[in-house]
Amino acid sequence: GNKAQSAGLLGKASLAGKSRNALEKAVELAPDNLEARNGLVQFYSQAPAIMGGGMDKAHAQADAMIRLDAVRGKIAKAGLFVREKKFDEAFGLYEDTLRTAPTDYNALYQVGRLAAESGQRLDRGLAALQQC
């Protein structure tokens, strides 16, 4: 997957397809593999539809992650909302995560990062980063 990002056009298509296939096979063989599912979230959210990507597929993988591990899954899904510029939905998932895991470093960091990126809820973002 990393090689595909820096490859030329033809190499990119070939390597991206191999990466997607490997991640899909990993999830097929071990449906509870959060790393593989998160890899698919990243792949599907970044790859064009012609290469097998799509936000609907990414959201489906994030939803599956939520069922396996609520904290990691909600953070993955919130990241998708950030990509889609749905900041309120992203803040909601991060805050929901922090209600159940109030010291989760990643969720706190993501709240601060989202505040900086979106220009919204800056006081909350600063407080989250200070708590980190």
PDB file of C-alpha atoms in Angstrom:
ATOM      1  CA  GLY A   1       0.000   0.000   0.000  1.00  0.00           C
ATOM      2  CA  ASN A   2       2.789   2.418   0.873  1.00  0.00           C
ATOM      3  CA  LYS A   3       4.636   1.607  -2.354  1.00  0.00           C
ATOM      4  CA  ALA A   4       1.450   2.236  -4.336  1.00  0.00           C
ATOM      5  CA  GLN A   5       1.210   5.785  -3.012  1.00  0.00           C
ATOM      6  CA  SER A   6       4.578   6.743  -4.470  1.00  0.00           C
ATOM      7  CA  ALA A   7       4.548   4.599  -7.636  1.00  0.00           C
ATOM      8  CA  GLY A   8       3.862   5.754 -11.176  1.00  0.00           C
ATOM      9  CA  LEU A   9       0.397   5.444 -12.664  1.00  0.00           C
ATOM     10  CA  LEU A  10       0.640   1.831 -13.882  1.00  0.00           C
ATOM     11  CA  GLY A  11       2.534   0.672 -10.833  1.00  0.00           C
ATOM     12  CA  LYS A  12       0.059   2.461  -8.594  1.00  0.00           C
ATOM     13  CA  ALA A  13      -2.883   0.547 -10.076  1.00  0.00           C
ATOM     14  CA  SER A  14      -1.137  -2.810  -9.789  1.00  0.00           C
ATOM     15  CA  LEU A  15       0.180  -2.303  -6.270  1.00  0.00           C
ATOM     16  CA  ALA A  16      -3.068  -0.787  -5.000  1.00  0.00           C
ATOM     17  CA  GLY A  17      -5.021  -3.762  -6.307  1.00  0.00           C
ATOM     18  CA  LYS A  18      -2.628  -6.188  -4.617  1.00  0.00           C
ATOM     19  CA  SER A  19      -2.858  -4.250  -1.384  1.00  0.00           C
ATOM     20  CA  ARG A  20      -6.666  -4.191  -1.472  1.00  0.00           C
ATOM     21  CA  ASN A  21      -6.802  -7.916  -2.258  1.00  0.00           C
ATOM     22  CA  ALA A  22      -4.435  -8.753   0.596  1.00  0.00           C
ATOM     23  CA  LEU A  23      -6.411  -6.669   3.092  1.00  0.00           C
ATOM     24  CA  GLU A  24      -9.730  -8.130   1.939  1.00  0.00           C
ATOM     25  CA  LYS A  25      -8.299 -11.660   2.231  1.00  0.00           C
ATOM     26  CA  ALA A  26      -6.991 -10.900   5.720  1.00  0.00           C
ATOM     27  CA  VAL A  27     -10.458  -9.743   6.817  1.00  0.00           C
ATOM     28  CA  GLU A  28     -12.034 -12.801   5.190  1.00  0.00           C
ATOM     29  CA  LEU A  29      -9.669 -15.123   7.090  1.00  0.00           C
ATOM     30  CA  ALA A  30      -9.817 -13.209  10.379  1.00  0.00           C
ATOM     31  CA  PRO A  31     -12.927 -11.009  10.560  1.00  0.00           C
ATOM     32  CA  ASP A  32     -11.869  -9.703  13.980  1.00  0.00           C
ATOM     33  CA  ASN A  33      -8.523  -8.395  12.676  1.00  0.00           C
ATOM     34  CA  LEU A  34      -8.793  -4.690  13.460  1.00  0.00           C
ATOM     35  CA  GLU A  35      -5.538  -3.794  11.711  1.00  0.00           C
ATOM     36  CA  ALA A  36      -6.722  -5.298   8.423  1.00  0.00           C
ATOM     37  CA  ARG A  37     -10.120  -3.640   8.740  1.00  0.00           C
ATOM     38  CA  ASN A  38      -8.474  -0.301   9.481  1.00  0.00           C
ATOM     39  CA  GLY A  39      -6.251  -0.826   6.447  1.00  0.00           C
ATOM     40  CA  LEU A  40      -9.389  -1.288   4.354  1.00  0.00           C
ATOM     41  CA  VAL A  41     -10.916   1.853   5.857  1.00  0.00           C
ATOM     42  CA  GLN A  42      -7.837   3.763   4.746  1.00  0.00           C
ATOM     43  CA  PHE A  43      -7.690   2.119   1.322  1.00  0.00           C
ATOM     44  CA  TYR A  44     -11.377   2.514   0.516  1.00  0.00           C
ATOM     45  CA  SER A  45     -11.440   6.140   1.668  1.00  0.00           C
ATOM     46  CA  GLN A  46      -8.428   7.121  -0.447  1.00  0.00           C
ATOM     47  CA  ALA A  47      -8.705   4.994  -3.598  1.00  0.00           C
ATOM     48  CA  PRO A  48     -10.893   6.049  -6.503  1.00  0.00           C
ATOM     49  CA  ALA A  49     -13.899   3.879  -7.327  1.00  0.00           C
ATOM     50  CA  ILE A  50     -12.204   2.522 -10.448  1.00  0.00           C
ATOM     51  CA  MET A  51      -9.558   0.995  -8.153  1.00  0.00           C
ATOM     52  CA  GLY A  52     -12.125  -0.432  -5.755  1.00  0.00           C
ATOM     53  CA  GLY A  53     -12.385   2.466  -3.351  1.00  0.00           C
ATOM     54  CA  GLY A  54     -15.446   4.199  -2.010  1.00  0.00           C
ATOM     55  CA  MET A  55     -16.599   5.945   1.117  1.00  0.00           C
ATOM     56  CA  ASP A  56     -19.558   3.576   1.477  1.00  0.00           C
ATOM     57  CA  LYS A  57     -17.122   0.643   1.713  1.00  0.00           C
ATOM     58  CA  ALA A  58     -14.935   2.563   4.156  1.00  0.00           C
ATOM     59  CA  HIS A  59     -17.919   3.324   6.388  1.00  0.00           C
ATOM     60  CA  ALA A  60     -18.969  -0.342   6.320  1.00  0.00           C
ATOM     61  CA  GLN A  61     -15.527  -1.381   7.555  1.00  0.00           C
ATOM     62  CA  ALA A  62     -15.562   1.292  10.263  1.00  0.00           C
ATOM     63  CA  ASP A  63     -19.000   0.073  11.386  1.00  0.00           C
ATOM     64  CA  ALA A  64     -17.630  -3.469  11.611  1.00  0.00           C
ATOM     65  CA  MET A  65     -14.732  -2.129  13.681  1.00  0.00           C
ATOM     66  CA  ILE A  66     -17.188  -0.436  16.061  1.00  0.00           C
ATOM     67  CA  ARG A  67     -18.843  -3.800  16.688  1.00  0.00           C
ATOM     68  CA  LEU A  68     -15.440  -5.342  17.497  1.00  0.00           C
ATOM     69  CA  ASP A  69     -13.843  -2.470  19.426  1.00  0.00           C
ATOM     70  CA  ALA A  70     -16.027   0.564  20.027  1.00  0.00           C
ATOM     71  CA  VAL A  71     -13.186   2.975  20.743  1.00  0.00           C
ATOM     72  CA  ARG A  72     -11.018   2.129  17.726  1.00  0.00           C
ATOM     73  CA  GLY A  73     -14.027   1.816  15.475  1.00  0.00           C
ATOM     74  CA  LYS A  74     -15.511   5.176  16.432  1.00  0.00           C
ATOM     75  CA  ILE A  75     -12.162   6.872  15.925  1.00  0.00           C
ATOM     76  CA  ALA A  76     -11.874   5.276  12.466  1.00  0.00           C
ATOM     77  CA  LYS A  77     -15.415   6.315  11.555  1.00  0.00           C
ATOM     78  CA  ALA A  78     -14.870   9.842  12.855  1.00  0.00           C
ATOM     79  CA  GLY A  79     -11.790  10.051  10.635  1.00  0.00           C
ATOM     80  CA  LEU A  80     -14.010   9.287   7.656  1.00  0.00           C
ATOM     81  CA  PHE A  81     -16.373  12.080   8.676  1.00  0.00           C
ATOM     82  CA  VAL A  82     -13.396  14.443   8.836  1.00  0.00           C
ATOM     83  CA  ARG A  83     -12.410  13.468   5.263  1.00  0.00           C
ATOM     84  CA  GLU A  84     -15.984  14.258   4.221  1.00  0.00           C
ATOM     85  CA  LYS A  85     -15.903  17.582   6.108  1.00  0.00           C
ATOM     86  CA  LYS A  86     -18.750  16.391   8.368  1.00  0.00           C
ATOM     87  CA  PHE A  87     -17.172  17.961  11.408  1.00  0.00           C
ATOM     88  CA  ASP A  88     -20.184  17.810  13.739  1.00  0.00           C
ATOM     89  CA  GLU A  89     -20.505  14.061  13.194  1.00  0.00           C
ATOM     90  CA  ALA A  90     -16.775  13.600  13.791  1.00  0.00           C
ATOM     91  CA  PHE A  91     -16.821  15.664  16.998  1.00  0.00           C
ATOM     92  CA  GLY A  92     -19.828  13.642  18.153  1.00  0.00           C
ATOM     93  CA  LEU A  93     -18.046  10.318  17.709  1.00  0.00           C
ATOM     94  CA  TYR A  94     -14.869  11.552  19.376  1.00  0.00           C
ATOM     95  CA  GLU A  95     -16.845  12.900  22.331  1.00  0.00           C
ATOM     96  CA  ASP A  96     -18.840   9.670  22.535  1.00  0.00           C
ATOM     97  CA  THR A  97     -15.553   7.785  22.655  1.00  0.00           C
ATOM     98  CA  LEU A  98     -14.286  10.037  25.430  1.00  0.00           C
ATOM     99  CA  ARG A  99     -17.418   9.420  27.506  1.00  0.00           C
ATOM    100  CA  THR A 100     -16.519   5.730  27.669  1.00  0.00           C
ATOM    101  CA  ALA A 101     -12.719   6.146  27.578  1.00  0.00           C
ATOM    102  CA  PRO A 102     -12.044   9.634  29.011  1.00  0.00           C
ATOM    103  CA  THR A 103      -8.251   9.332  28.878  1.00  0.00           C
ATOM    104  CA  ASP A 104      -7.928   7.785  25.425  1.00  0.00           C
ATOM    105  CA  TYR A 105      -4.930   9.621  24.018  1.00  0.00           C
ATOM    106  CA  ASN A 106      -5.880   9.126  20.372  1.00  0.00           C
ATOM    107  CA  ALA A 107      -9.421  10.437  20.841  1.00  0.00           C
ATOM    108  CA  LEU A 108      -8.150  13.449  22.787  1.00  0.00           C
ATOM    109  CA  TYR A 109      -5.545  14.184  20.148  1.00  0.00           C
ATOM    110  CA  GLN A 110      -8.094  13.838  17.349  1.00  0.00           C
ATOM    111  CA  VAL A 111     -10.455  16.309  19.049  1.00  0.00           C
ATOM    112  CA  GLY A 112      -7.623  18.831  19.200  1.00  0.00           C
ATOM    113  CA  ARG A 113      -6.563  18.152  15.648  1.00  0.00           C
ATOM    114  CA  LEU A 114     -10.123  18.443  14.345  1.00  0.00           C
ATOM    115  CA  ALA A 115     -10.624  21.725  16.193  1.00  0.00           C
ATOM    116  CA  ALA A 116      -7.483  23.121  14.597  1.00  0.00           C
ATOM    117  CA  GLU A 117      -8.375  21.807  11.134  1.00  0.00           C
ATOM    118  CA  SER A 118     -12.002  22.905  11.181  1.00  0.00           C
ATOM    119  CA  GLY A 119     -11.647  26.105  13.197  1.00  0.00           C
ATOM    120  CA  GLN A 120     -14.579  24.905  15.335  1.00  0.00           C
ATOM    121  CA  ARG A 121     -14.755  24.180  19.069  1.00  0.00           C
ATOM    122  CA  LEU A 122     -11.302  25.634  19.595  1.00  0.00           C
ATOM    123  CA  ASP A 123     -11.614  25.798  23.390  1.00  0.00           C
ATOM    124  CA  ARG A 124     -12.580  22.123  23.519  1.00  0.00           C
ATOM    125  CA  GLY A 125      -9.752  21.218  21.168  1.00  0.00           C
ATOM    126  CA  LEU A 126      -7.221  23.074  23.306  1.00  0.00           C
ATOM    127  CA  ALA A 127      -8.507  21.403  26.469  1.00  0.00           C
ATOM    128  CA  ALA A 128      -8.256  17.976  24.820  1.00  0.00           C
ATOM    129  CA  LEU A 129      -4.677  18.620  23.689  1.00  0.00           C
ATOM    130  CA  GLN A 130      -3.721  19.885  27.146  1.00  0.00           C
ATOM    131  CA  GLN A 131      -5.139  16.680  28.622  1.00  0.00           C
ATOM    132  CA  CYS A 132      -2.941  14.684  26.258  1.00  0.00           C
TER     133      CYS A 132
END
